[in-house]
Structures are given as C-alpha cells and as structure tokens.
Short mmCIF file of C-alpha atoms and ligand atoms in Angstrom, two decimals:
data_model
loop_
_atom_site.label_atom_id
_atom_site.label_comp_id
_atom_site.label_asym_id
_atom_site.label_seq_id
_atom_site.Cartn_x
_atom_site.Cartn_y
_atom_site.Cartn_z
CA MET A 1 161.17 190.39 175.77
CA GLN A 2 163.94 187.99 176.73
CA ASP A 3 162.90 184.39 177.42
CA LYS A 4 162.75 183.38 181.07
CA ASP A 5 164.69 180.44 182.43
CA PRO A 6 162.83 177.16 181.90
CA VAL A 7 160.79 175.63 184.69
CA THR A 8 159.58 172.03 184.78
CA LEU A 9 155.86 172.03 185.59
CA VAL A 10 154.74 168.58 186.70
CA ILE A 11 151.02 168.00 187.01
CA LEU A 12 150.18 165.06 189.25
CA GLY A 13 146.62 164.07 188.41
CA ALA A 14 147.00 165.20 184.82
CA SER A 15 144.06 163.14 183.59
CA GLY A 16 141.62 164.85 185.96
CA ASP A 17 138.98 167.53 185.66
CA LEU A 18 141.00 170.40 187.15
CA THR A 19 143.87 169.90 184.70
CA HIS A 20 141.55 169.72 181.74
CA ARG A 21 139.12 172.52 182.64
CA LEU A 22 141.23 175.05 184.47
CA LEU A 23 144.98 174.42 184.59
CA LEU A 24 145.77 173.89 180.91
CA PRO A 25 143.48 176.69 179.65
CA GLY A 26 144.90 178.98 182.37
CA LEU A 27 148.43 178.15 181.21
CA GLY A 28 147.28 178.81 177.64
CA THR A 29 146.18 182.35 178.56
CA LEU A 30 149.51 182.97 180.29
CA LEU A 31 151.58 181.77 177.33
CA LYS A 32 149.47 183.86 174.99
CA SER A 33 150.00 187.12 176.84
CA ARG A 34 153.48 186.34 178.22
CA PRO A 35 155.26 184.25 175.58
CA GLU A 36 158.60 184.64 177.39
CA TYR A 37 157.68 181.89 179.87
CA ARG A 38 159.41 178.59 179.09
CA VAL A 39 157.62 175.64 180.60
CA ASN A 40 158.56 171.96 180.35
CA LEU A 41 155.21 170.34 180.92
CA VAL A 42 155.06 166.85 182.39
CA GLY A 43 151.80 165.05 183.14
CA ALA A 44 151.42 162.11 185.51
CA ALA A 45 148.45 160.05 186.64
CA ALA A 46 147.69 156.51 187.62
CA ASP A 47 145.36 155.66 184.75
CA ASP A 48 145.83 154.43 181.21
CA LEU A 49 145.99 157.71 179.38
CA THR A 50 148.30 157.23 176.39
CA ALA A 51 150.97 159.72 175.40
CA ASP A 52 148.81 160.67 172.39
CA GLN A 53 145.75 161.24 174.54
CA TRP A 54 147.78 163.45 176.86
CA ALA A 55 149.15 165.38 173.87
CA ASP A 56 145.58 165.92 172.66
CA ARG A 57 144.53 167.23 176.07
CA VAL A 58 147.46 169.61 176.19
CA ARG A 59 146.71 170.83 172.67
CA GLU A 60 143.04 171.34 173.43
CA GLY A 61 143.58 172.98 176.82
CA LEU A 62 146.28 175.42 175.73
CA ALA A 63 144.33 176.32 172.58
CA GLU A 64 141.22 176.99 174.67
CA GLY A 65 143.25 179.55 176.60
CA GLY A 66 144.18 181.24 173.31
CA CYS A 67 147.80 180.09 173.17
CA PRO A 68 149.04 180.63 169.59
CA ALA A 69 149.01 177.44 167.47
CA GLU A 70 152.78 177.40 166.90
CA ARG A 71 153.48 177.62 170.61
CA VAL A 72 150.88 174.95 171.33
CA GLU A 73 152.62 172.55 168.97
CA GLN A 74 156.02 173.30 170.57
CA MET A 75 154.56 172.50 173.97
CA VAL A 76 152.87 169.33 172.67
CA ALA A 77 156.09 168.11 171.04
CA ALA A 78 158.06 168.65 174.26
CA THR A 79 155.58 167.36 176.84
CA ARG A 80 155.54 163.86 178.25
CA PHE A 81 153.19 161.74 180.29
CA GLU A 82 154.08 159.21 182.97
CA HIS A 83 152.02 156.48 184.56
CA LEU A 84 152.70 156.88 188.22
CA ASP A 85 151.11 155.90 191.48
CA VAL A 86 152.02 158.97 193.52
CA THR A 87 151.49 157.12 196.77
CA ASP A 88 154.32 154.68 195.94
CA PRO A 89 157.51 156.15 197.51
CA ALA A 90 159.94 154.21 195.30
CA ALA A 91 158.15 155.14 192.07
CA LEU A 92 157.83 158.78 193.11
CA LYS A 93 161.48 158.99 194.12
CA ALA A 94 162.66 157.61 190.77
CA PHE A 95 160.26 159.92 188.89
CA LEU A 96 161.51 163.04 190.69
CA ALA A 97 165.19 162.06 190.41
CA ASP A 98 164.76 161.71 186.66
CA LEU A 99 163.14 165.17 186.42
CA ASP A 100 165.85 166.69 188.62
CA ALA A 101 168.53 165.45 186.24
CA ALA A 102 167.34 168.02 183.68
CA GLY A 103 168.67 170.70 186.06
CA HIS A 104 165.67 173.05 185.90
CA PRO A 105 163.59 174.20 188.87
CA ILE A 106 160.68 171.83 189.46
CA VAL A 107 157.09 172.72 190.32
CA LEU A 108 155.06 169.77 191.54
CA TYR A 109 151.38 170.58 191.07
CA PHE A 110 149.03 168.36 193.07
CA ALA A 111 145.86 168.14 190.95
CA LEU A 112 144.89 165.08 192.96
CA PRO A 113 142.01 164.10 195.23
CA PRO A 114 142.79 165.55 198.70
CA ALA A 115 143.42 162.18 200.37
CA VAL A 116 145.81 161.20 197.55
CA SER A 117 147.70 164.50 197.92
CA ILE A 118 148.24 163.75 201.60
CA ALA A 119 149.35 160.18 200.80
CA ALA A 120 151.78 161.51 198.17
CA CYS A 121 153.24 163.97 200.68
CA GLU A 122 153.63 161.17 203.22
CA ALA A 123 155.42 159.11 200.56
CA MET A 124 157.78 162.03 199.90
CA THR A 125 158.87 162.17 203.54
CA GLN A 126 160.77 158.94 202.86
CA PHE A 127 163.44 160.39 200.53
CA ASP A 128 165.29 163.60 199.72
CA LEU A 129 163.49 165.93 197.36
CA PRO A 130 165.07 167.87 194.52
CA GLU A 131 166.64 171.09 195.81
CA GLY A 132 164.30 174.08 195.71
CA MET A 133 161.28 172.10 194.49
CA ARG A 134 158.02 174.08 194.76
CA LEU A 135 154.77 172.41 195.76
CA ALA A 136 151.44 173.64 194.44
CA ILE A 137 148.54 172.36 196.52
CA GLU A 138 144.85 172.56 195.67
CA LYS A 139 142.06 173.17 198.14
CA PRO A 140 140.63 171.86 200.37
CA PHE A 141 143.47 172.57 202.79
CA GLY A 142 142.21 170.24 205.49
CA SER A 143 138.66 169.90 206.74
CA SER A 144 138.99 171.52 210.18
CA TYR A 145 141.50 173.56 212.12
CA ASP A 146 143.24 170.41 213.39
CA THR A 147 143.48 168.70 210.01
CA ALA A 148 144.66 171.93 208.33
CA HIS A 149 147.33 172.28 211.00
CA ALA A 150 148.43 168.64 210.61
CA PHE A 151 148.59 169.01 206.81
CA ASN A 152 150.68 172.17 207.14
CA ARG A 153 153.11 170.34 209.43
CA LEU A 154 153.42 167.56 206.88
CA LEU A 155 154.00 170.04 204.06
CA THR A 156 156.64 172.03 205.93
CA SER A 157 158.46 168.81 206.76
CA LEU A 158 158.97 168.51 202.99
CA VAL A 159 159.86 172.02 201.85
CA PRO A 160 160.04 175.45 203.51
CA GLU A 161 156.78 177.45 203.61
CA ARG A 162 158.27 179.91 201.07
CA GLN A 163 158.24 177.11 198.45
CA MET A 164 154.62 176.22 199.09
CA TYR A 165 151.89 177.44 196.77
CA ARG A 166 148.41 176.73 198.14
CA VAL A 167 146.12 177.63 195.32
CA ASP A 168 142.98 179.69 195.80
CA HIS A 169 142.15 181.00 192.36
CA TYR A 170 140.06 183.81 193.84
CA LEU A 171 143.35 185.48 194.72
CA GLY A 172 144.14 185.42 191.01
CA LYS A 173 140.90 187.11 190.05
CA ALA A 174 141.46 190.48 188.45
CA THR A 175 138.80 192.16 190.60
CA VAL A 176 140.33 190.96 193.81
CA LEU A 177 143.62 192.44 192.66
CA ASN A 178 141.76 195.57 191.50
CA LEU A 179 140.62 195.92 195.09
CA LEU A 180 144.13 196.87 196.04
CA GLY A 181 144.26 199.50 193.31
CA VAL A 182 140.86 200.96 194.19
CA ARG A 183 141.47 201.00 197.93
CA PHE A 184 145.05 202.19 198.03
CA GLY A 185 145.45 204.08 194.75
CA ASN A 186 142.81 206.71 195.60
CA ARG A 187 142.75 209.42 198.20
CA ILE A 188 138.97 209.22 198.57
CA PHE A 189 138.45 205.71 199.94
CA GLU A 190 141.00 204.91 202.65
CA PRO A 191 140.04 207.80 204.99
CA ILE A 192 136.44 206.52 205.12
CA TRP A 193 137.23 202.80 205.17
CA ASP A 194 136.26 202.17 208.78
CA THR A 195 133.50 201.73 211.28
CA ALA A 196 132.85 205.47 211.53
CA ASN A 197 131.71 205.53 207.91
CA ILE A 198 130.78 201.99 206.90
CA GLU A 199 127.69 200.27 208.24
CA GLN A 200 127.94 196.80 206.75
CA ILE A 201 130.02 194.77 204.29
CA GLU A 202 128.78 191.74 202.38
CA VAL A 203 130.83 189.35 200.28
CA ILE A 204 128.51 187.32 198.10
CA ALA A 205 129.15 184.54 195.61
CA ASP A 206 125.81 183.27 194.40
CA GLU A 207 125.39 181.37 191.19
CA SER A 208 122.40 180.53 189.08
CA LEU A 209 123.93 177.21 188.09
CA ALA A 210 122.66 174.18 189.99
CA LEU A 211 124.74 171.06 190.53
CA GLU A 212 125.61 170.51 186.85
CA GLY A 213 126.72 166.91 187.39
CA ARG A 214 129.32 167.75 190.05
CA ALA A 215 127.76 165.73 192.89
CA GLY A 216 130.92 163.62 193.28
CA TYR A 217 132.77 166.68 194.53
CA TYR A 218 130.07 169.03 195.76
CA ASP A 219 128.02 166.64 197.85
CA HIS A 220 131.09 166.10 200.05
CA ALA A 221 131.91 169.81 200.25
CA GLY A 222 128.80 172.01 200.31
CA ALA A 223 128.64 175.80 200.06
CA LEU A 224 130.43 176.53 203.34
CA ARG A 225 133.55 174.51 202.56
CA ASP A 226 133.49 175.06 198.81
CA MET A 227 133.19 178.84 198.86
CA ILE A 228 133.14 180.54 202.24
CA GLN A 229 135.93 178.68 203.98
CA SER A 230 138.62 179.85 201.60
CA HIS A 231 137.52 182.12 198.76
CA LEU A 232 135.16 184.48 200.55
CA LEU A 233 137.12 184.76 203.78
CA LEU A 234 140.21 185.73 201.80
CA VAL A 235 138.31 188.28 199.73
CA MET A 236 136.84 189.71 202.93
CA ALA A 237 140.31 189.95 204.44
CA MET A 238 141.54 191.88 201.39
CA VAL A 239 138.60 194.28 201.68
CA ALA A 240 139.24 194.82 205.38
CA MET A 241 143.01 194.57 205.79
CA GLU A 242 145.27 197.42 206.84
CA GLU A 243 147.22 199.37 204.24
CA PRO A 244 150.35 197.60 202.98
CA ALA A 245 153.53 199.66 202.84
CA ARG A 246 154.47 197.69 199.72
CA ILE A 247 152.92 194.87 197.81
CA ASP A 248 155.06 191.83 198.32
CA GLU A 249 154.33 188.32 199.50
CA VAL A 250 155.38 188.94 203.10
CA GLU A 251 153.57 192.24 203.62
CA LEU A 252 150.35 191.32 201.83
CA ARG A 253 149.99 187.90 203.40
CA ASP A 254 150.93 189.20 206.85
CA LEU A 255 148.16 191.78 206.60
CA ILE A 256 145.61 189.25 205.37
CA VAL A 257 146.36 186.91 208.26
CA HIS A 258 146.42 189.85 210.67
CA THR A 259 142.82 190.61 209.67
CA LEU A 260 141.77 186.97 209.78
CA ARG A 261 143.18 186.66 213.30
CA ALA A 262 140.84 189.45 214.41
CA THR A 263 137.84 187.82 212.71
CA HIS A 264 135.26 185.92 214.76
CA LEU A 265 131.75 184.58 214.37
CA ALA A 266 129.28 187.31 215.31
CA GLY A 267 128.68 186.99 219.04
CA ASP A 268 130.92 183.90 219.04
CA ASP A 269 127.75 181.87 218.51
CA PRO A 270 127.58 179.53 215.48
CA LEU A 271 123.85 179.03 216.05
CA THR A 272 122.93 182.67 215.50
CA ALA A 273 125.85 183.57 213.21
CA SER A 274 125.18 180.96 210.52
CA ARG A 275 122.35 179.75 208.31
CA ARG A 276 122.16 176.96 205.78
CA ALA A 277 119.68 175.83 203.17
CA ARG A 278 119.21 173.45 200.27
CA TYR A 279 117.33 173.99 197.01
CA THR A 280 114.14 172.20 196.09
CA ALA A 281 112.77 171.76 192.57
CA GLY A 282 112.23 174.95 190.59
CA SER A 283 113.25 176.56 187.34
CA ILE A 284 115.94 178.94 186.17
CA ASP A 285 115.75 180.69 182.80
CA GLY A 286 112.93 178.39 181.79
CA LYS A 287 114.95 175.27 182.60
CA ASP A 288 113.48 172.84 185.12
CA ILE A 289 115.85 172.09 188.00
CA PRO A 290 115.25 169.00 190.14
CA SER A 291 115.51 169.29 193.88
CA TYR A 292 119.11 168.95 195.14
CA VAL A 293 118.45 165.64 196.86
CA ALA A 294 117.04 164.20 193.61
CA GLU A 295 120.20 165.12 191.64
CA GLU A 296 122.23 162.16 190.44
CA GLY A 297 124.96 161.16 192.87
CA VAL A 298 123.58 163.11 195.85
CA ASP A 299 123.20 161.24 199.13
CA ALA A 300 120.48 163.04 201.09
CA ALA A 301 121.86 161.56 204.31
CA ARG A 302 124.99 163.72 203.95
CA ASN A 303 122.76 166.72 204.54
CA THR A 304 124.87 168.95 202.29
CA GLU A 305 123.85 172.60 202.07
CA THR A 306 123.68 174.43 198.75
CA LEU A 307 123.40 177.87 200.35
CA ALA A 308 125.42 179.06 203.32
CA GLU A 309 125.58 182.34 205.18
CA VAL A 310 127.94 183.34 207.95
CA ASN A 311 127.99 186.57 209.92
CA LEU A 312 131.33 187.74 211.22
CA GLU A 313 132.89 190.58 213.12
CA ILE A 314 136.43 191.88 212.93
CA ARG A 315 137.57 192.87 216.37
CA ASN A 316 139.87 195.81 215.83
CA SER A 317 139.43 199.57 216.04
CA ARG A 318 138.88 199.92 212.29
CA TRP A 319 135.96 197.50 212.15
CA ALA A 320 134.42 197.19 215.63
CA GLY A 321 130.63 197.18 215.24
CA VAL A 322 130.56 196.51 211.48
CA PRO A 323 128.83 193.25 210.50
CA PHE A 324 130.49 191.26 207.73
CA ARG A 325 128.10 188.89 205.97
CA LEU A 326 129.49 186.14 203.76
CA ARG A 327 127.06 184.19 201.60
CA SER A 328 127.29 181.70 198.78
CA GLY A 329 124.78 179.45 197.11
CA LYS A 330 123.73 177.59 194.02
CA ALA A 331 120.57 177.69 191.88
CA LEU A 332 119.80 181.28 192.85
CA TRP A 333 118.03 183.61 190.49
CA ASP A 334 120.48 186.44 189.92
CA GLY A 335 123.82 184.75 190.53
CA PHE A 336 125.32 187.95 191.97
CA ARG A 337 129.01 187.76 192.84
CA GLY A 338 130.60 190.69 194.49
CA ILE A 339 131.30 192.88 197.47
CA VAL A 340 128.62 195.26 198.75
CA ILE A 341 129.81 198.06 201.00
CA LYS A 342 127.01 199.99 202.65
CA PHE A 343 127.99 203.35 204.10
CA ARG A 344 126.39 205.04 207.09
CA PRO A 345 123.88 207.86 206.49
CA VAL A 346 125.21 211.43 206.34
CA VAL A 347 125.88 212.83 209.80
CA HIS A 348 123.59 215.81 209.14
CA LEU A 349 121.39 216.57 206.14
CA PRO A 350 120.72 220.31 205.83
CA GLU A 351 117.14 221.26 206.54
CA GLY A 352 115.24 222.15 203.41
CA PHE A 353 115.48 218.89 201.49
CA HIS A 354 112.13 217.22 201.05
CA ASN A 355 113.36 213.71 201.67
CA THR A 356 116.23 211.88 203.29
CA ALA A 357 119.52 210.95 201.63
CA GLU A 358 119.87 207.24 200.95
CA PRO A 359 123.15 205.92 202.35
CA ASN A 360 125.85 205.40 199.72
CA VAL A 361 126.43 201.86 198.54
CA MET A 362 129.53 200.72 196.72
CA VAL A 363 129.34 197.47 194.77
CA ILE A 364 132.46 195.76 193.49
CA GLY A 365 131.31 193.04 191.10
CA LEU A 366 133.53 189.97 190.92
CA THR A 367 131.97 188.46 187.81
CA PRO A 368 131.62 190.54 185.69
CA GLU A 369 134.25 192.91 187.00
CA THR A 370 132.58 196.18 187.78
CA LEU A 371 132.54 199.03 190.23
CA ALA A 372 129.38 200.99 191.04
CA ILE A 373 128.79 203.69 193.61
CA GLY A 374 125.33 204.97 194.46
CA ILE A 375 125.30 208.66 195.36
CA SER A 376 122.53 211.09 196.22
CA THR A 377 121.95 213.90 193.73
CA ASN A 378 119.30 216.54 193.32
CA ALA A 379 116.33 215.18 191.42
CA GLU A 380 115.50 216.57 188.02
CA GLY A 381 111.90 217.58 188.68
CA ASP A 382 112.05 219.02 192.17
CA ARG A 383 115.52 220.39 193.01
CA TRP A 384 114.95 219.80 196.73
CA ASP A 385 114.28 216.12 196.30
CA LEU A 386 117.26 213.80 196.51
CA GLU A 387 117.50 210.77 194.28
CA GLN A 388 120.05 208.01 193.80
CA THR A 389 122.42 208.11 190.86
CA THR A 390 124.83 205.31 190.14
CA LEU A 391 128.35 205.96 188.96
CA SER A 392 129.61 202.81 187.36
CA ALA A 393 132.66 201.51 185.60
CA ASP A 394 133.92 198.28 184.11
CA LEU A 395 137.13 197.31 185.83
CA SER A 396 140.03 196.14 183.74
CA GLU A 397 139.88 192.45 183.06
CA SER A 398 143.07 190.50 183.00
CA PRO A 399 143.87 188.78 179.68
CA VAL A 400 145.18 185.96 181.86
CA ARG A 401 142.64 183.71 183.58
CA PRO A 402 142.87 183.30 187.36
CA TYR A 403 144.67 179.96 187.03
CA GLY A 404 147.12 181.63 184.63
CA GLU A 405 147.80 184.37 187.20
CA ILE A 406 148.37 181.74 189.87
CA LEU A 407 150.67 179.71 187.60
CA GLN A 408 152.61 182.85 186.72
CA GLY A 409 153.34 183.42 190.41
CA ILE A 410 154.45 179.82 190.81
CA LEU A 411 156.69 179.90 187.74
CA ASP A 412 158.21 183.21 188.93
CA ASP A 413 158.71 181.74 192.40
CA ASP A 414 156.60 184.54 193.86
CA PRO A 415 153.98 183.30 196.37
CA LEU A 416 152.22 186.70 196.58
CA LEU A 417 148.93 185.21 195.34
CA SER A 418 149.25 181.89 197.15
CA VAL A 419 147.63 181.02 200.44
CA ARG A 420 150.10 180.78 203.30
CA GLY A 421 149.72 178.00 205.87
CA ASP A 422 148.70 180.32 208.69
CA MET A 423 145.96 181.79 206.48
CA THR A 424 144.37 178.34 206.01
CA GLU A 425 144.50 177.67 209.74
CA GLU A 426 142.88 181.01 210.58
CA CYS A 427 140.08 180.37 208.05
CA TRP A 428 139.38 177.03 209.71
CA ARG A 429 139.65 178.50 213.19
CA ILE A 430 136.88 180.94 212.29
CA LEU A 431 134.55 178.38 210.73
CA THR A 432 135.13 175.11 212.61
CA PRO A 433 132.44 175.99 215.23
CA VAL A 434 129.96 176.37 212.36
CA VAL A 435 130.97 173.02 210.85
CA ASP A 436 130.52 171.39 214.27
CA ALA A 437 127.17 173.07 214.96
CA TRP A 438 125.86 172.02 211.55
CA ALA A 439 127.09 168.44 212.04
CA SER A 440 125.28 168.25 215.37
CA GLY A 441 122.02 169.38 213.72
CA ALA A 442 121.81 172.47 215.93
CA VAL A 443 121.28 174.76 212.92
CA PRO A 444 118.19 173.89 210.84
CA MET A 445 118.49 173.10 207.14
CA ASP A 446 116.14 175.58 205.45
CA GLU A 447 114.82 175.16 201.94
CA TYR A 448 114.51 177.45 198.92
CA LYS A 449 113.10 176.94 195.48
CA ALA A 450 115.68 176.69 192.71
CA GLY A 451 115.56 180.00 190.87
CA SER A 452 114.46 181.99 193.92
CA ASN A 453 116.63 184.31 195.98
CA GLY A 454 116.86 181.95 198.95
CA PRO A 455 114.49 180.80 201.70
CA ASP A 456 111.48 183.02 202.36
CA ASN A 457 112.33 183.23 206.07
CA TRP A 458 115.82 184.66 205.30
CA ARG A 459 114.51 188.00 204.08
P1 NDP B 501 139.71 164.28 189.49
O1 NDP B 501 139.14 163.19 190.30
O2 NDP B 501 139.01 164.68 188.24
O3 NDP B 501 141.20 163.94 189.09
C1 NDP B 501 142.09 163.37 190.00
C2 NDP B 501 143.36 162.99 189.30
O4 NDP B 501 144.20 162.36 190.26
C3 NDP B 501 143.19 161.99 188.15
O5 NDP B 501 144.10 162.32 187.14
C4 NDP B 501 143.59 160.69 188.82
O6 NDP B 501 144.13 159.78 187.92
C5 NDP B 501 144.72 161.15 189.71
N1 NDP B 501 145.05 160.18 190.75
C6 NDP B 501 144.24 159.67 191.71
N2 NDP B 501 144.94 158.81 192.48
C7 NDP B 501 146.20 158.78 191.98
C8 NDP B 501 147.39 158.10 192.35
N3 NDP B 501 147.42 157.28 193.40
N4 NDP B 501 148.49 158.32 191.61
C9 NDP B 501 148.48 159.15 190.56
N5 NDP B 501 147.39 159.84 190.17
C10 NDP B 501 146.26 159.65 190.88
O7 NDP B 501 139.86 165.53 190.49
P2 NDP B 501 139.87 167.10 190.11
O8 NDP B 501 140.76 167.29 188.96
O9 NDP B 501 138.48 167.58 190.02
O10 NDP B 501 140.45 167.75 191.45
C11 NDP B 501 141.82 167.70 191.77
C12 NDP B 501 142.07 168.64 192.93
O11 NDP B 501 141.74 169.98 192.54
C13 NDP B 501 141.23 168.35 194.17
O12 NDP B 501 142.00 168.65 195.30
C14 NDP B 501 140.09 169.36 194.06
O13 NDP B 501 139.57 169.67 195.33
C15 NDP B 501 140.80 170.54 193.45
N6 NDP B 501 139.94 171.46 192.72
C16 NDP B 501 139.22 171.02 191.66
C17 NDP B 501 138.41 171.89 190.97
C18 NDP B 501 137.64 171.44 189.77
O14 NDP B 501 136.88 172.26 189.23
N7 NDP B 501 137.77 170.20 189.32
C19 NDP B 501 138.32 173.31 191.35
C20 NDP B 501 139.16 173.67 192.45
C21 NDP B 501 139.94 172.76 193.10
P3 NDP B 501 143.38 158.37 187.71
O15 NDP B 501 142.25 158.71 186.82
O16 NDP B 501 144.43 157.57 187.16
O17 NDP B 501 142.93 157.92 189.09
#
C-alpha cells in the first residue's frame, strides 16, 4: 500500500503515564498493522527527561505494541523531545512555529493533567495557531455541565470543532464498533430493538482489580466520573441510538447525541436513581486487598466511591418504559464488562409445555469480546420441558488497540470515533444532579467486601 502523507504527532506530557502505558503501545499496534502511516513523533514535557530517555520510552512503547523492530528504530531515530512549559505562551508559540515550518499537518495531543491542559489552551489563545492544527484532548472533559461547556467554548475559540479530537478510548474498542455491525448488519435484531420487545438494558464495567497504586488519579475521580460519565453513557447511546443511514462522523455523532438528549435520570430523581459504595478489606483470587480508605494515597475525607450505579430512561418512542442501568466498580469478584439486553417474555406460550419459557438474554461482552444469546429449546429428557441454551461467539478482535484506533482516526483527520463537544455536555447534563446529590451527602455511601459482588443490600 502507498505511504500516507506524513503527520507530525506532538505529545504534550510525553513523560507521563498515559503516553507510556497507552499512547505509544497503541501507536505501535497501528504501525504494525498499517505500516503506511508516516508519523513524525515529537515529545514534550516540563521535566528533565533526556533525549536518550525519551528514545528509550518510544522504543519500549512501540515495541510493546508489536511494531516491527526496523520501524521502531526509524521512529526512534527521527523523534525528538523538547523541554517545554506548555502554560508559557511565548515558549509554546515558538515551539509550534518551529513545528509548523516542517509543513506537515500537526496533531497536538494533550496527555497532560486536566488543569494543565486548560492552562495550555488559555496560553494558545494569545497567538495564531498553525493552520489546520488538530487538538487531541483527554478526559475528563470538565467536571460538571458548566465546566464542560466553558472548556468547549475555550477549545472552539482555538480551532473549529471538526479539528477537535476528544478521546474516549471506549469508542475505539472493537466490541463497541462490532455493535454497529451486529445491530445494523442483521435483519433479526433491528425490528425487535425497542420497548415492545426489550425489558431492560444494562451496561456494566466491573473489574476485579482494586486500586493498584492509582490513588493519585482515582481518588479524585471515583467510579461515576471515571467510567459512567463518559465511557458507559457513550456505549449506552450506541446500543440505543437510531439507525444511521451511513457511518460517518456527522451521522454517527448526531445520532449518539440525539439519544443522549433524550436520556434522563430515572424519575428525574438522583436520590432514587443512583447508588454508590466503597470496598472494605477482602480478598480476590487469594490476594488480600486492604479496604479502599487504607490504600496508600487515599484521603477518606474525599468520600470517593469505588462502585457506582445509575438508572436512566430514554424518553422516546423506541425506549419509553425500558430501564437502562449503568454500573461500574472496582475490586468485584467477576469483573464482568459488557452489555446485557434482557428481552420480554414471549407474548403467548402454547399450552402443553410443562414449564415457562425464560426470557431471552443477549450478552455482548466488552472484555473479552463475545456475543451470547440465551434461547429456549426443548429439553433432552422431557420434550415438553423448555430449557435455556446459549448460542455464543467470539467477536473479531481488532489487531489495533483502542488507542491505536483512536490515533488512526486523528492521523486520518476523521473524528468518527472522537467525542464531540455536545456529547460531553449532554453526558454531564445527565449526571450533574447525581454529582450534586452525592456531594451533599443525600445518597448514602454503602460498603462491600473486596472480592464480593457489591453491597448485600443492592441485591
Ligand atoms: P501524568 O501525571 O502521568 O503525566 C502528566 C504529564 O504532563 C507529564 O509528562 C508532565 O511532565 C506533563 N506536564 C505537567 N505540567 C506540565 C507543563 N506545565 N508543561 C509541560 N508538561 C507538563 O498524567 P497521565 O499521563 O496519567 O494523564 C494525562 C491525561 O490523560 C489526563 O488528562 C488523564 O485524565 C488522562 N488519562 C490518563 C489515563 C491513564 O491511564 N494514565 C487513562 C485515560 C485518560 P512533568 O513530569 O514534567 O510534570
């Protein structure tokens, strides 16, 4: 395949965790499976990383993603690292002007702490930016509806929305993309994808891992902000959205936001529509887990939840009356991640069967990527007994990791898998009442033992 035109990918915050753990390996997977991409990689951070240390990180990260050794060495030889305080307008201006002189499109990837990203954007309002520059922004996209809105205004004062790539790597997950294929590539699902046939939909992202030393980030975020606010709401919207006429960035994102706009807390009441809990000491796979508040770096006074559940309703004719339950937590025994679609019972079961037909359940696993549908069949022993049989399949995995998929979109200048500004605002509009209710203490903080399936009183 012919090489693509080169793009300059600048990572601000190149010495950080995201770059090391996710961005470089993701890029490695992309370059492995799509060698035609030509990327001039530039790293920048405020600290004392040397050029050699940066080269080592690039080498390690790309190799981890499976990028062939020869290509890794080409990338290492061509990359450079700059010491830069991104909040300094003069330094940032000179840095960008120098990059612009190379004449290639520039992607500025903000792998920075959120407050520093905002400060860098404010610094950039003070000078003209390189023509066509794309901005890649990491979550969190604000911390409430108002802050998300203010951040979006700041961003669009810099570049048009079309050049903005808000990254939610769940949109790069193969299963989430498979959802489109399963829903719209089959005759058998769309006609029954509605309130007449579906009783309940759950989107769940539990994990068996506990804090794993990430208190610095997690204790300020918690399960609601970390998982439900962006990832799970977007997955839910892709499960529930109307059928796109074509898959392009305008149509898909319009339909996602259209669904989010119709989404509300169940009964509009954050007190009954949300629950939160925190794990206490327990064990998982034989490993002792301390209670969350005893984990290093956790400040109990922040009252951060490690398990969050929100019940929603989508007020349109397709979904009226169908509860949508979103849940995510840490230190849970089975770590299930996926979408569970529970169908309504059959309208009429012919007389003569000895038992009732269990409603069908469809489970789309996010990690690992699977599809399973429970159907009623005649039992082997007594032909007039019905029993459940599961039809299951492994869905195709992408050879490219989610961050590679996201980077591919950015390099191609295709924001299909990026979060548009109005999507972030809608997600915050839905959840801000929950954030406020939790902050006021109106919703109790329940407890569950690490390694259990959540608080006893949640069952
Ligand atoms: P880190 O704290 O590990 O890294 C932050 C980076 O920003 C460092 O390279 C730091 O350099 C740099 N930096 C800070 N201030 C400045 C400045 N004034 N000028 C230049 N560079 C600066 O954060 P993460 O990598 O974990 O997170 C980055 C972003 O990605 C955040 O928005 C986070 O929410 C998001 N994210 C992170 C995930 C993860 O797993 N880590 C997952 C999903 C999203 P220095 O050391 O010199 O200060």
